[in-house]
Amino acid sequence: MTTTGIRNIRWIAGDETVSGSVLVRDGRIVSVHAEADAVWTDVDEFVDGNGRLLIPGMIDVHIHGAEGFDMMDGTTKSVEVVSEACARTGCTSFLATSVSSTLEDLLTMIDSVAQTVGREPGARIVGMHIEGPYLNVKRKGMQNEKYLRHPDRDEMGLILQKAGSLIRMVTLAPELPGGMEMIGYLKERGVIPALAHTDATYEEAVEAFRGGASHVTHCCNGMRPIHHRDPGLILAAFEADHVSVQAIVDDVHLHPAMVRLLYREKGPEKMVLITDALQAMGMGDGTYTFGGHEVKVADGVATLADGTLASSTVTMNEALAKTVKAGIPLRDAVAMATRTPADLLGLPTKGRIEPGADADLVLLDERFEVEWTMVGGNVVYRRA
């Protein structure tokens, strides 16, 4: 049992940041102190925070790849690289996310993720997010049309049988034949039914939310836009108190004014920051293959040949910085990257700095660059 004292840090208390210290033992937070230099005994090691901001480890519920690797590669190496890349960017837990594919390729990905769980080198896998293939061709975005199909309960049964409790979220289009039934099927099995890549009308979205859908994937992208005579899914989500929404805050997918609108409508308790990153995250501009498409990244923006946005290259710490820059209070921006996704996934010991919580912690400098990342009480990344 190792006891670590993290001192000389700032942490968020209410509407302000205060100086303090945190005591960690055996992978859990034991105590949090408002003073900068708490007096402890029987501490094995001390970590000096140098007056930096300590936040809970961020949780990404939507990430496809990083550092040149795609989790659809179907190898444990790819999943491990994403785990390490997440840790370098302040993310301590993630949902390994698929794209639309053949059933065979999806099952191979599931197998590679399952083999990696428990031996991640960085951020921990807390489940999987299956994005597609039950999506609407009209709002497919970068999803490969040749793999899109209608919801199939038998196929989903095979997927759930293969993955077990790993599947935490499935994104689908509710208006497709069998879509509403699939929402109920997933909810009954403890899986979060999320909506996106959908042309659902306002009325269809209301029906879906009443039927058990509770989350909107990359809100405003891959769905019918808001119109004053045709409000669509987005307005239906605003009106449904139980529905949470994902936001890609990268200055590309959402205008800052839309980020503020989502915040005002859903609040920090129902707005979740994500990356939706492909393998170009951390790699820079270039040409990549993603979802069976050639994707070009220029100035950090990933697009298909026709200009369609193809996922993102933003990292969680960058998304946090951009959210604050958009005018969201630091306290709430941090919550949207930590506590809110933890609550969404039913992880009560993650996403918070309090006694009994997992010691998943991140130290940030004034530019939101990551100084170090701790997972389960162990520092898995430290900036050189």
PDB file of C-alpha atoms in Angstrom, residues 60-193:
ATOM      1  CA  ASP A  60     -13.665  10.702 -23.167  1.00  0.00           C
ATOM      2  CA  VAL A  61     -16.810   8.796 -24.138  1.00  0.00           C
ATOM      3  CA  HIS A  62     -16.082   9.114 -27.865  1.00  0.00           C
ATOM      4  CA  ILE A  63     -12.605   8.473 -29.275  1.00  0.00           C
ATOM      5  CA  HIS A  64     -11.670   6.407 -32.338  1.00  0.00           C
ATOM      6  CA  GLY A  65      -7.894   6.639 -32.446  1.00  0.00           C
ATOM      7  CA  ALA A  66      -4.695   8.591 -31.879  1.00  0.00           C
ATOM      8  CA  GLU A  67      -1.008   8.776 -32.692  1.00  0.00           C
ATOM      9  CA  GLY A  68      -1.428   7.001 -36.036  1.00  0.00           C
ATOM     10  CA  PHE A  69      -3.516   4.115 -34.678  1.00  0.00           C
ATOM     11  CA  ASP A  70      -7.215   3.368 -35.135  1.00  0.00           C
ATOM     12  CA  MET A  71      -9.044   1.079 -32.730  1.00  0.00           C
ATOM     13  CA  MET A  72     -10.761  -0.494 -35.749  1.00  0.00           C
ATOM     14  CA  ASP A  73      -7.307  -1.837 -36.674  1.00  0.00           C
ATOM     15  CA  GLY A  74      -8.316  -4.766 -34.501  1.00  0.00           C
ATOM     16  CA  THR A  75      -5.032  -5.043 -32.618  1.00  0.00           C
ATOM     17  CA  THR A  76      -4.233  -4.650 -28.944  1.00  0.00           C
ATOM     18  CA  LYS A  77      -1.311  -2.416 -29.967  1.00  0.00           C
ATOM     19  CA  SER A  78      -3.724   0.149 -31.391  1.00  0.00           C
ATOM     20  CA  VAL A  79      -5.810   0.200 -28.225  1.00  0.00           C
ATOM     21  CA  GLU A  80      -2.687   0.519 -26.073  1.00  0.00           C
ATOM     22  CA  VAL A  81      -1.424   3.481 -28.110  1.00  0.00           C
ATOM     23  CA  VAL A  82      -4.758   5.259 -27.694  1.00  0.00           C
ATOM     24  CA  SER A  83      -4.575   4.595 -23.954  1.00  0.00           C
ATOM     25  CA  GLU A  84      -1.140   6.221 -23.778  1.00  0.00           C
ATOM     26  CA  ALA A  85      -2.188   9.155 -25.962  1.00  0.00           C
ATOM     27  CA  CYS A  86      -5.207   9.793 -23.752  1.00  0.00           C
ATOM     28  CA  ALA A  87      -3.013   9.923 -20.654  1.00  0.00           C
ATOM     29  CA  ARG A  88      -0.697  12.454 -22.285  1.00  0.00           C
ATOM     30  CA  THR A  89      -3.663  14.746 -22.845  1.00  0.00           C
ATOM     31  CA  GLY A  90      -5.192  14.503 -19.371  1.00  0.00           C
ATOM     32  CA  CYS A  91      -7.727  11.780 -20.106  1.00  0.00           C
ATOM     33  CA  THR A  92      -7.715   8.922 -17.589  1.00  0.00           C
ATOM     34  CA  SER A  93     -10.733   6.888 -18.794  1.00  0.00           C
ATOM     35  CA  PHE A  94     -12.309   6.375 -22.208  1.00  0.00           C
ATOM     36  CA  LEU A  95     -14.845   4.474 -24.248  1.00  0.00           C
ATOM     37  CA  ALA A  96     -13.183   2.707 -27.171  1.00  0.00           C
ATOM     38  CA  THR A  97     -15.330   3.837 -30.101  1.00  0.00           C
ATOM     39  CA  SER A  98     -16.055   2.058 -33.371  1.00  0.00           C
ATOM     40  CA  VAL A  99     -17.167   3.298 -36.784  1.00  0.00           C
ATOM     41  CA  SER A 100     -19.602   1.606 -39.137  1.00  0.00           C
ATOM     42  CA  SER A 101     -18.081  -1.579 -40.511  1.00  0.00           C
ATOM     43  CA  THR A 102     -18.777  -5.185 -41.286  1.00  0.00           C
ATOM     44  CA  LEU A 103     -19.878  -7.323 -38.361  1.00  0.00           C
ATOM     45  CA  GLU A 104     -16.644  -9.291 -38.660  1.00  0.00           C
ATOM     46  CA  ASP A 105     -14.467  -6.181 -38.302  1.00  0.00           C
ATOM     47  CA  LEU A 106     -16.505  -4.939 -35.355  1.00  0.00           C
ATOM     48  CA  LEU A 107     -16.197  -8.260 -33.540  1.00  0.00           C
ATOM     49  CA  THR A 108     -12.445  -8.205 -34.146  1.00  0.00           C
ATOM     50  CA  MET A 109     -12.242  -4.733 -32.615  1.00  0.00           C
ATOM     51  CA  ILE A 110     -14.269  -5.865 -29.618  1.00  0.00           C
ATOM     52  CA  ASP A 111     -11.875  -8.755 -29.094  1.00  0.00           C
ATOM     53  CA  SER A 112      -8.822  -6.460 -29.194  1.00  0.00           C
ATOM     54  CA  VAL A 113     -10.382  -4.076 -26.681  1.00  0.00           C
ATOM     55  CA  ALA A 114     -11.398  -6.931 -24.357  1.00  0.00           C
ATOM     56  CA  GLN A 115      -7.843  -8.291 -24.417  1.00  0.00           C
ATOM     57  CA  THR A 116      -6.449  -4.875 -23.434  1.00  0.00           C
ATOM     58  CA  VAL A 117      -8.771  -4.216 -20.487  1.00  0.00           C
ATOM     59  CA  GLY A 118      -6.813  -4.503 -17.250  1.00  0.00           C
ATOM     60  CA  ARG A 119      -3.403  -3.965 -18.793  1.00  0.00           C
ATOM     61  CA  GLU A 120      -3.765  -0.486 -20.261  1.00  0.00           C
ATOM     62  CA  PRO A 121      -0.478   1.465 -20.164  1.00  0.00           C
ATOM     63  CA  GLY A 122      -2.221   4.814 -19.690  1.00  0.00           C
ATOM     64  CA  ALA A 123      -5.895   5.728 -19.512  1.00  0.00           C
ATOM     65  CA  ARG A 124      -8.250   2.941 -18.559  1.00  0.00           C
ATOM     66  CA  ILE A 125     -10.948   1.499 -20.789  1.00  0.00           C
ATOM     67  CA  VAL A 126     -14.305   1.863 -19.071  1.00  0.00           C
ATOM     68  CA  GLY A 127     -16.281   0.374 -21.930  1.00  0.00           C
ATOM     69  CA  MET A 128     -17.068   0.662 -25.613  1.00  0.00           C
ATOM     70  CA  HIS A 129     -19.144   3.047 -27.690  1.00  0.00           C
ATOM     71  CA  ILE A 130     -20.560   1.467 -30.843  1.00  0.00           C
ATOM     72  CA  GLU A 131     -21.158   4.277 -33.356  1.00  0.00           C
ATOM     73  CA  GLY A 132     -23.170   2.749 -36.172  1.00  0.00           C
ATOM     74  CA  PRO A 133     -23.842   0.872 -38.347  1.00  0.00           C
ATOM     75  CA  TYR A 134     -27.548   1.640 -37.757  1.00  0.00           C
ATOM     76  CA  LEU A 135     -27.331   5.159 -39.171  1.00  0.00           C
ATOM     77  CA  ASN A 136     -29.224   7.187 -41.770  1.00  0.00           C
ATOM     78  CA  VAL A 137     -27.478   7.534 -45.140  1.00  0.00           C
ATOM     79  CA  LYS A 138     -28.862  11.073 -45.476  1.00  0.00           C
ATOM     80  CA  ARG A 139     -26.888  12.209 -42.411  1.00  0.00           C
ATOM     81  CA  LYS A 140     -23.992   9.792 -42.688  1.00  0.00           C
ATOM     82  CA  GLY A 141     -21.213  12.387 -42.420  1.00  0.00           C
ATOM     83  CA  MET A 142     -17.952  10.470 -42.744  1.00  0.00           C
ATOM     84  CA  GLN A 143     -19.580   7.107 -41.965  1.00  0.00           C
ATOM     85  CA  ASN A 144     -19.065   4.745 -44.901  1.00  0.00           C
ATOM     86  CA  GLU A 145     -22.371   4.278 -46.711  1.00  0.00           C
ATOM     87  CA  LYS A 146     -21.593   0.731 -47.818  1.00  0.00           C
ATOM     88  CA  TYR A 147     -21.647  -0.428 -44.192  1.00  0.00           C
ATOM     89  CA  LEU A 148     -24.827   1.342 -43.097  1.00  0.00           C
ATOM     90  CA  ARG A 149     -27.859  -0.838 -42.425  1.00  0.00           C
ATOM     91  CA  HIS A 150     -31.114  -0.971 -40.510  1.00  0.00           C
ATOM     92  CA  PRO A 151     -31.165  -1.980 -36.855  1.00  0.00           C
ATOM     93  CA  ASP A 152     -30.941  -5.747 -36.504  1.00  0.00           C
ATOM     94  CA  ARG A 153     -31.742  -7.276 -33.123  1.00  0.00           C
ATOM     95  CA  ASP A 154     -30.104 -10.608 -33.961  1.00  0.00           C
ATOM     96  CA  GLU A 155     -26.908  -8.854 -35.001  1.00  0.00           C
ATOM     97  CA  MET A 156     -26.911  -6.685 -31.891  1.00  0.00           C
ATOM     98  CA  GLY A 157     -27.453  -9.803 -29.825  1.00  0.00           C
ATOM     99  CA  LEU A 158     -24.251 -11.279 -31.264  1.00  0.00           C
ATOM    100  CA  ILE A 159     -22.383  -8.028 -30.555  1.00  0.00           C
ATOM    101  CA  LEU A 160     -23.551  -7.955 -26.946  1.00  0.00           C
ATOM    102  CA  GLN A 161     -22.767 -11.638 -26.517  1.00  0.00           C
ATOM    103  CA  LYS A 162     -19.214 -11.028 -27.761  1.00  0.00           C
ATOM    104  CA  ALA A 163     -18.613  -7.880 -25.734  1.00  0.00           C
ATOM    105  CA  GLY A 164     -20.538  -8.651 -22.563  1.00  0.00           C
ATOM    106  CA  SER A 165     -20.706  -5.665 -20.247  1.00  0.00           C
ATOM    107  CA  LEU A 166     -18.097  -3.750 -22.286  1.00  0.00           C
ATOM    108  CA  ILE A 167     -20.756  -2.103 -24.460  1.00  0.00           C
ATOM    109  CA  ARG A 168     -21.838   1.061 -22.644  1.00  0.00           C
ATOM    110  CA  MET A 169     -23.270   3.144 -25.487  1.00  0.00           C
ATOM    111  CA  VAL A 170     -24.679   2.584 -28.995  1.00  0.00           C
ATOM    112  CA  THR A 171     -25.339   5.452 -31.420  1.00  0.00           C
ATOM    113  CA  LEU A 172     -28.141   4.922 -33.928  1.00  0.00           C
ATOM    114  CA  ALA A 173     -30.785   6.689 -36.023  1.00  0.00           C
ATOM    115  CA  PRO A 174     -34.183   6.118 -34.385  1.00  0.00           C
ATOM    116  CA  GLU A 175     -36.270   6.780 -37.515  1.00  0.00           C
ATOM    117  CA  LEU A 176     -34.879   3.752 -39.347  1.00  0.00           C
ATOM    118  CA  PRO A 177     -37.061   0.627 -39.475  1.00  0.00           C
ATOM    119  CA  GLY A 178     -36.547  -1.110 -36.136  1.00  0.00           C
ATOM    120  CA  GLY A 179     -34.883   1.937 -34.591  1.00  0.00           C
ATOM    121  CA  MET A 180     -37.411   2.591 -31.834  1.00  0.00           C
ATOM    122  CA  GLU A 181     -37.467  -1.087 -30.922  1.00  0.00           C
ATOM    123  CA  MET A 182     -33.654  -1.156 -30.783  1.00  0.00           C
ATOM    124  CA  ILE A 183     -33.688   1.740 -28.305  1.00  0.00           C
ATOM    125  CA  GLY A 184     -35.855  -0.272 -25.916  1.00  0.00           C
ATOM    126  CA  TYR A 185     -33.764  -3.413 -26.468  1.00  0.00           C
ATOM    127  CA  LEU A 186     -30.546  -1.576 -25.558  1.00  0.00           C
ATOM    128  CA  LYS A 187     -31.993   0.213 -22.540  1.00  0.00           C
ATOM    129  CA  GLU A 188     -33.316  -3.067 -21.117  1.00  0.00           C
ATOM    130  CA  ARG A 189     -29.744  -4.383 -21.244  1.00  0.00           C
ATOM    131  CA  GLY A 190     -28.182  -1.412 -19.504  1.00  0.00           C
ATOM    132  CA  VAL A 191     -26.726   0.142 -22.669  1.00  0.00           C
ATOM    133  CA  ILE A 192     -27.104   3.882 -23.293  1.00  0.00           C
ATOM    134  CA  PRO A 193     -29.078   4.467 -26.529  1.00  0.00           C
TER     135      PRO A 193
END
